[in-house]
Amino acid sequence: MSGDNPWREPVVVMQIPDTGLHRQIEADEPVRAALATLGELRDVSSAKASFDLVPLSGGRVHVTGRVQATVGQVCVVTLDPIDSTIDEAIDLMFVPPEQIRELSETVDDDGEPDPGDPPEAIDRGSIDLGRVAADALFLAIDPYPRKPDAVFEPIVETGDPQEHPFAALGALKATGKPARKPKGD
């Protein structure tokens, strides 16, 4: 998705102070419209994020924050338009690309692979907070949204009992005689 991402907010890693950096970003109307198209949503009426970036040793950067958005969807039961609220926490580690393999193969104290998320690569010396926010937003969207009071009730069609595939067997059982006379007798 990062290649198609319309929300761009790059931060140059070398410009993050040792004390850290706080950033708040908000998607404007064209970006929200592009996010809605990309996510196959009815609309994205708001999308904003707040991030704290803390530089660590070895060129790593710890990124924490929160993405909040309101997206327009369609109820899967009633097909009515609904608005869904997104409020997603973010906690990621970004590392220089050459450290990705080394850190993704780390093990815990028991010799088992570390169950945490693998680190993200710093791309050409920067971290795109817009991509991080868009990824978190898309991952938090309910793929099957439904209105709070919507209940699925399957349509039960009652057909003529004489027209089902075994109606001839039912007739045979009721009369004790074959329903048709076999050919060739």
PDB file of C-alpha atoms in Angstrom:
ATOM      1  CA  MET A   1       0.000   0.000   0.000  1.00  0.00           C
ATOM      2  CA  SER A   2       2.881   2.392   0.655  1.00  0.00           C
ATOM      3  CA  GLY A   3       3.437   2.941  -3.099  1.00  0.00           C
ATOM      4  CA  ASP A   4      -0.190   4.080  -3.533  1.00  0.00           C
ATOM      5  CA  ASN A   5      -0.405   6.048  -0.299  1.00  0.00           C
ATOM      6  CA  PRO A   6      -1.708   9.585  -0.841  1.00  0.00           C
ATOM      7  CA  TRP A   7      -0.993  10.717   2.750  1.00  0.00           C
ATOM      8  CA  ARG A   8       2.635  11.833   2.918  1.00  0.00           C
ATOM      9  CA  GLU A   9       4.241  13.410   5.982  1.00  0.00           C
ATOM     10  CA  PRO A  10       7.974  12.577   5.877  1.00  0.00           C
ATOM     11  CA  VAL A  11      10.259  13.224   8.841  1.00  0.00           C
ATOM     12  CA  VAL A  12      14.017  13.195   8.259  1.00  0.00           C
ATOM     13  CA  VAL A  13      15.563  10.950  10.917  1.00  0.00           C
ATOM     14  CA  MET A  14      18.737  13.053  11.198  1.00  0.00           C
ATOM     15  CA  GLN A  15      16.594  16.075  12.131  1.00  0.00           C
ATOM     16  CA  ILE A  16      14.924  14.385  15.126  1.00  0.00           C
ATOM     17  CA  PRO A  17      16.414  15.985  18.265  1.00  0.00           C
ATOM     18  CA  ASP A  18      17.888  13.776  20.998  1.00  0.00           C
ATOM     19  CA  THR A  19      14.966  14.795  23.225  1.00  0.00           C
ATOM     20  CA  GLY A  20      12.494  13.445  20.683  1.00  0.00           C
ATOM     21  CA  LEU A  21       9.917  14.987  18.406  1.00  0.00           C
ATOM     22  CA  HIS A  22       6.136  15.378  18.662  1.00  0.00           C
ATOM     23  CA  ARG A  23       4.121  15.709  15.444  1.00  0.00           C
ATOM     24  CA  GLN A  24       0.414  16.124  14.799  1.00  0.00           C
ATOM     25  CA  ILE A  25      -0.836  15.626  11.286  1.00  0.00           C
ATOM     26  CA  GLU A  26      -4.248  15.944   9.658  1.00  0.00           C
ATOM     27  CA  ALA A  27      -5.326  14.844   6.194  1.00  0.00           C
ATOM     28  CA  ASP A  28      -6.825  17.586   4.026  1.00  0.00           C
ATOM     29  CA  GLU A  29      -9.834  17.063   1.733  1.00  0.00           C
ATOM     30  CA  PRO A  30      -7.938  15.799  -1.361  1.00  0.00           C
ATOM     31  CA  VAL A  31      -5.963  13.314   0.763  1.00  0.00           C
ATOM     32  CA  ARG A  32      -9.131  12.113   2.524  1.00  0.00           C
ATOM     33  CA  ALA A  33     -10.859  11.632  -0.834  1.00  0.00           C
ATOM     34  CA  ALA A  34      -7.869   9.643  -2.122  1.00  0.00           C
ATOM     35  CA  LEU A  35      -7.840   7.531   1.077  1.00  0.00           C
ATOM     36  CA  ALA A  36     -11.556   6.807   0.613  1.00  0.00           C
ATOM     37  CA  THR A  37     -10.954   5.690  -2.968  1.00  0.00           C
ATOM     38  CA  LEU A  38      -7.954   3.569  -1.998  1.00  0.00           C
ATOM     39  CA  GLY A  39      -9.820   1.945   0.914  1.00  0.00           C
ATOM     40  CA  GLU A  40     -13.053   1.481  -1.085  1.00  0.00           C
ATOM     41  CA  LEU A  41     -14.918   3.571   1.477  1.00  0.00           C
ATOM     42  CA  ARG A  42     -17.932   5.803   1.002  1.00  0.00           C
ATOM     43  CA  ASP A  43     -15.857   8.694   2.393  1.00  0.00           C
ATOM     44  CA  VAL A  44     -13.280   9.713   4.989  1.00  0.00           C
ATOM     45  CA  SER A  45     -14.724  12.748   6.753  1.00  0.00           C
ATOM     46  CA  SER A  46     -11.784  13.197   9.143  1.00  0.00           C
ATOM     47  CA  ALA A  47      -8.332  11.695   9.620  1.00  0.00           C
ATOM     48  CA  LYS A  48      -5.693  12.908  12.041  1.00  0.00           C
ATOM     49  CA  ALA A  49      -2.780  11.468  13.958  1.00  0.00           C
ATOM     50  CA  SER A  50      -0.473  12.357  16.789  1.00  0.00           C
ATOM     51  CA  PHE A  51       3.062  10.914  17.004  1.00  0.00           C
ATOM     52  CA  ASP A  52       6.026  10.902  19.352  1.00  0.00           C
ATOM     53  CA  LEU A  53       9.371   9.954  17.782  1.00  0.00           C
ATOM     54  CA  VAL A  54      12.257   9.014  20.089  1.00  0.00           C
ATOM     55  CA  PRO A  55      15.721   8.363  18.627  1.00  0.00           C
ATOM     56  CA  LEU A  56      17.551   5.352  20.054  1.00  0.00           C
ATOM     57  CA  SER A  57      21.055   3.974  19.680  1.00  0.00           C
ATOM     58  CA  GLY A  58      22.103   2.424  16.381  1.00  0.00           C
ATOM     59  CA  GLY A  59      20.001   4.798  14.285  1.00  0.00           C
ATOM     60  CA  ARG A  60      16.712   3.290  15.506  1.00  0.00           C
ATOM     61  CA  VAL A  61      13.593   5.401  16.122  1.00  0.00           C
ATOM     62  CA  HIS A  62      10.693   4.416  18.376  1.00  0.00           C
ATOM     63  CA  VAL A  63       7.386   5.812  17.078  1.00  0.00           C
ATOM     64  CA  THR A  64       4.283   5.846  19.258  1.00  0.00           C
ATOM     65  CA  GLY A  65       1.015   7.626  18.712  1.00  0.00           C
ATOM     66  CA  ARG A  66      -2.637   7.444  17.854  1.00  0.00           C
ATOM     67  CA  VAL A  67      -4.684   7.666  14.655  1.00  0.00           C
ATOM     68  CA  GLN A  68      -8.265   8.917  14.802  1.00  0.00           C
ATOM     69  CA  ALA A  69     -10.649   9.026  11.869  1.00  0.00           C
ATOM     70  CA  THR A  70     -14.278   8.882  10.835  1.00  0.00           C
ATOM     71  CA  VAL A  71     -14.962   6.803   7.745  1.00  0.00           C
ATOM     72  CA  GLY A  72     -18.178   6.338   5.810  1.00  0.00           C
ATOM     73  CA  GLN A  73     -19.106   2.745   5.068  1.00  0.00           C
ATOM     74  CA  VAL A  74     -22.158   0.727   4.050  1.00  0.00           C
ATOM     75  CA  CYS A  75     -23.910  -1.606   6.517  1.00  0.00           C
ATOM     76  CA  VAL A  76     -23.495  -5.194   5.298  1.00  0.00           C
ATOM     77  CA  VAL A  77     -27.002  -6.099   6.510  1.00  0.00           C
ATOM     78  CA  THR A  78     -29.198  -3.144   5.558  1.00  0.00           C
ATOM     79  CA  LEU A  79     -26.971  -1.474   2.925  1.00  0.00           C
ATOM     80  CA  ASP A  80     -27.616   1.843   4.713  1.00  0.00           C
ATOM     81  CA  PRO A  81     -24.760   4.360   4.956  1.00  0.00           C
ATOM     82  CA  ILE A  82     -23.047   4.411   8.349  1.00  0.00           C
ATOM     83  CA  ASP A  83     -20.110   6.239   9.888  1.00  0.00           C
ATOM     84  CA  SER A  84     -17.414   4.259  11.685  1.00  0.00           C
ATOM     85  CA  THR A  85     -15.023   5.780  14.202  1.00  0.00           C
ATOM     86  CA  ILE A  86     -11.376   4.713  14.165  1.00  0.00           C
ATOM     87  CA  ASP A  87      -9.149   5.208  17.222  1.00  0.00           C
ATOM     88  CA  GLU A  88      -5.995   3.142  16.829  1.00  0.00           C
ATOM     89  CA  ALA A  89      -2.802   3.157  18.912  1.00  0.00           C
ATOM     90  CA  ILE A  90       0.580   2.954  17.179  1.00  0.00           C
ATOM     91  CA  ASP A  91       3.802   1.519  18.602  1.00  0.00           C
ATOM     92  CA  LEU A  92       6.493   0.828  16.002  1.00  0.00           C
ATOM     93  CA  MET A  93      10.261   0.551  15.826  1.00  0.00           C
ATOM     94  CA  PHE A  94      12.035   1.939  12.766  1.00  0.00           C
ATOM     95  CA  VAL A  95      15.583   0.846  11.999  1.00  0.00           C
ATOM     96  CA  PRO A  96      18.122   1.432   9.228  1.00  0.00           C
ATOM     97  CA  PRO A  97      17.502  -1.023   6.358  1.00  0.00           C
ATOM     98  CA  GLU A  98      20.734  -2.942   7.001  1.00  0.00           C
ATOM     99  CA  GLN A  99      19.486  -3.873  10.505  1.00  0.00           C
ATOM    100  CA  ILE A 100      16.150  -5.324   9.377  1.00  0.00           C
ATOM    101  CA  ARG A 101      17.349  -8.914   8.892  1.00  0.00           C
ATOM    102  CA  GLU A 102      19.407  -8.890  12.079  1.00  0.00           C
ATOM    103  CA  LEU A 103      16.560  -7.560  14.264  1.00  0.00           C
ATOM    104  CA  SER A 104      13.814  -9.655  12.673  1.00  0.00           C
ATOM    105  CA  GLU A 105      15.713 -12.814  13.614  1.00  0.00           C
ATOM    106  CA  THR A 106      16.077 -11.938  17.291  1.00  0.00           C
ATOM    107  CA  VAL A 107      15.025 -14.482  19.888  1.00  0.00           C
ATOM    108  CA  ASP A 108      13.618 -14.128  23.369  1.00  0.00           C
ATOM    109  CA  ASP A 109      15.156 -15.564  26.576  1.00  0.00           C
ATOM    110  CA  ASP A 110      13.761 -19.069  25.868  1.00  0.00           C
ATOM    111  CA  GLY A 111      15.370 -19.254  22.432  1.00  0.00           C
ATOM    112  CA  GLU A 112      12.010 -18.743  20.705  1.00  0.00           C
ATOM    113  CA  PRO A 113      11.485 -16.095  18.021  1.00  0.00           C
ATOM    114  CA  ASP A 114      10.442 -12.736  19.422  1.00  0.00           C
ATOM    115  CA  PRO A 115       6.632 -12.560  19.108  1.00  0.00           C
ATOM    116  CA  GLY A 116       6.617  -8.772  18.642  1.00  0.00           C
ATOM    117  CA  ASP A 117       6.113  -7.022  15.346  1.00  0.00           C
ATOM    118  CA  PRO A 118       9.205  -6.943  13.155  1.00  0.00           C
ATOM    119  CA  PRO A 119      10.819  -3.530  12.822  1.00  0.00           C
ATOM    120  CA  GLU A 120      10.038  -1.194   9.932  1.00  0.00           C
ATOM    121  CA  ALA A 121      12.803   0.064   7.651  1.00  0.00           C
ATOM    122  CA  ILE A 122      13.790   3.704   7.575  1.00  0.00           C
ATOM    123  CA  ASP A 123      13.323   4.603   3.907  1.00  0.00           C
ATOM    124  CA  ARG A 124      16.078   6.811   2.434  1.00  0.00           C
ATOM    125  CA  GLY A 125      16.732   8.460   5.787  1.00  0.00           C
ATOM    126  CA  SER A 126      13.137   9.357   6.585  1.00  0.00           C
ATOM    127  CA  ILE A 127      10.000   8.001   8.195  1.00  0.00           C
ATOM    128  CA  ASP A 128       6.698   8.753   6.452  1.00  0.00           C
ATOM    129  CA  LEU A 129       4.212   9.429   9.249  1.00  0.00           C
ATOM    130  CA  GLY A 130       1.408   9.747   6.692  1.00  0.00           C
ATOM    131  CA  ARG A 131       2.042   6.176   5.547  1.00  0.00           C
ATOM    132  CA  VAL A 132       2.136   4.992   9.157  1.00  0.00           C
ATOM    133  CA  ALA A 133      -1.184   6.748   9.858  1.00  0.00           C
ATOM    134  CA  ALA A 134      -2.823   5.442   6.663  1.00  0.00           C
ATOM    135  CA  ASP A 135      -1.669   1.873   7.332  1.00  0.00           C
ATOM    136  CA  ALA A 136      -3.051   1.988  10.886  1.00  0.00           C
ATOM    137  CA  LEU A 137      -6.323   3.506   9.645  1.00  0.00           C
ATOM    138  CA  PHE A 138      -6.840   0.823   6.982  1.00  0.00           C
ATOM    139  CA  LEU A 139      -5.970  -2.011   9.374  1.00  0.00           C
ATOM    140  CA  ALA A 140      -8.498  -0.712  11.927  1.00  0.00           C
ATOM    141  CA  ILE A 141     -11.457  -0.533   9.517  1.00  0.00           C
ATOM    142  CA  ASP A 142     -14.175  -3.103  10.176  1.00  0.00           C
ATOM    143  CA  PRO A 143     -14.476  -5.155   6.964  1.00  0.00           C
ATOM    144  CA  TYR A 144     -18.109  -6.046   7.814  1.00  0.00           C
ATOM    145  CA  PRO A 145     -19.659  -2.921   9.327  1.00  0.00           C
ATOM    146  CA  ARG A 146     -23.226  -3.086  10.557  1.00  0.00           C
ATOM    147  CA  LYS A 147     -25.618  -0.670  12.145  1.00  0.00           C
ATOM    148  CA  PRO A 148     -26.037  -1.283  15.877  1.00  0.00           C
ATOM    149  CA  ASP A 149     -29.657  -2.433  15.495  1.00  0.00           C
ATOM    150  CA  ALA A 150     -29.212  -4.373  12.235  1.00  0.00           C
ATOM    151  CA  VAL A 151     -30.086  -8.066  12.428  1.00  0.00           C
ATOM    152  CA  PHE A 152     -29.629 -10.488   9.578  1.00  0.00           C
ATOM    153  CA  GLU A 153     -32.721 -12.577   8.975  1.00  0.00           C
ATOM    154  CA  PRO A 154     -32.389 -15.009   6.086  1.00  0.00           C
ATOM    155  CA  ILE A 155     -35.237 -15.124   3.604  1.00  0.00           C
ATOM    156  CA  VAL A 156     -37.068 -18.410   3.894  1.00  0.00           C
ATOM    157  CA  GLU A 157     -38.888 -19.364   0.739  1.00  0.00           C
ATOM    158  CA  THR A 158     -41.625 -21.920   1.139  1.00  0.00           C
ATOM    159  CA  GLY A 159     -42.298 -23.538  -2.180  1.00  0.00           C
ATOM    160  CA  ASP A 160     -44.993 -25.926  -3.279  1.00  0.00           C
ATOM    161  CA  PRO A 161     -44.251 -29.257  -1.535  1.00  0.00           C
ATOM    162  CA  GLN A 162     -45.367 -31.115  -4.673  1.00  0.00           C
ATOM    163  CA  GLU A 163     -42.548 -29.566  -6.708  1.00  0.00           C
ATOM    164  CA  HIS A 164     -39.518 -30.690  -4.713  1.00  0.00           C
ATOM    165  CA  PRO A 165     -37.153 -33.301  -6.197  1.00  0.00           C
ATOM    166  CA  PHE A 166     -38.524 -36.197  -4.124  1.00  0.00           C
ATOM    167  CA  ALA A 167     -42.235 -35.506  -4.703  1.00  0.00           C
ATOM    168  CA  ALA A 168     -42.508 -38.636  -6.894  1.00  0.00           C
ATOM    169  CA  LEU A 169     -41.142 -40.781  -4.056  1.00  0.00           C
ATOM    170  CA  GLY A 170     -43.676 -39.252  -1.695  1.00  0.00           C
ATOM    171  CA  ALA A 171     -46.473 -40.137  -4.112  1.00  0.00           C
ATOM    172  CA  LEU A 172     -45.174 -43.706  -4.383  1.00  0.00           C
ATOM    173  CA  LYS A 173     -45.083 -44.074  -0.625  1.00  0.00           C
ATOM    174  CA  ALA A 174     -48.613 -42.678  -0.235  1.00  0.00           C
ATOM    175  CA  THR A 175     -50.260 -44.923  -2.853  1.00  0.00           C
ATOM    176  CA  GLY A 176     -48.037 -47.948  -2.701  1.00  0.00           C
ATOM    177  CA  LYS A 177     -47.950 -47.937  -6.505  1.00  0.00           C
ATOM    178  CA  PRO A 178     -45.298 -46.633  -8.857  1.00  0.00           C
ATOM    179  CA  ALA A 179     -45.937 -43.066  -9.899  1.00  0.00           C
ATOM    180  CA  ARG A 180     -45.056 -43.970 -13.521  1.00  0.00           C
ATOM    181  CA  LYS A 181     -45.209 -47.080 -15.495  1.00  0.00           C
ATOM    182  CA  PRO A 182     -41.737 -48.186 -16.627  1.00  0.00           C
ATOM    183  CA  LYS A 183     -41.156 -48.134 -20.393  1.00  0.00           C
ATOM    184  CA  GLY A 184     -40.775 -51.392 -22.240  1.00  0.00           C
ATOM    185  CA  ASP A 185     -43.278 -53.428 -20.199  1.00  0.00           C
TER     186      ASP A 185
END
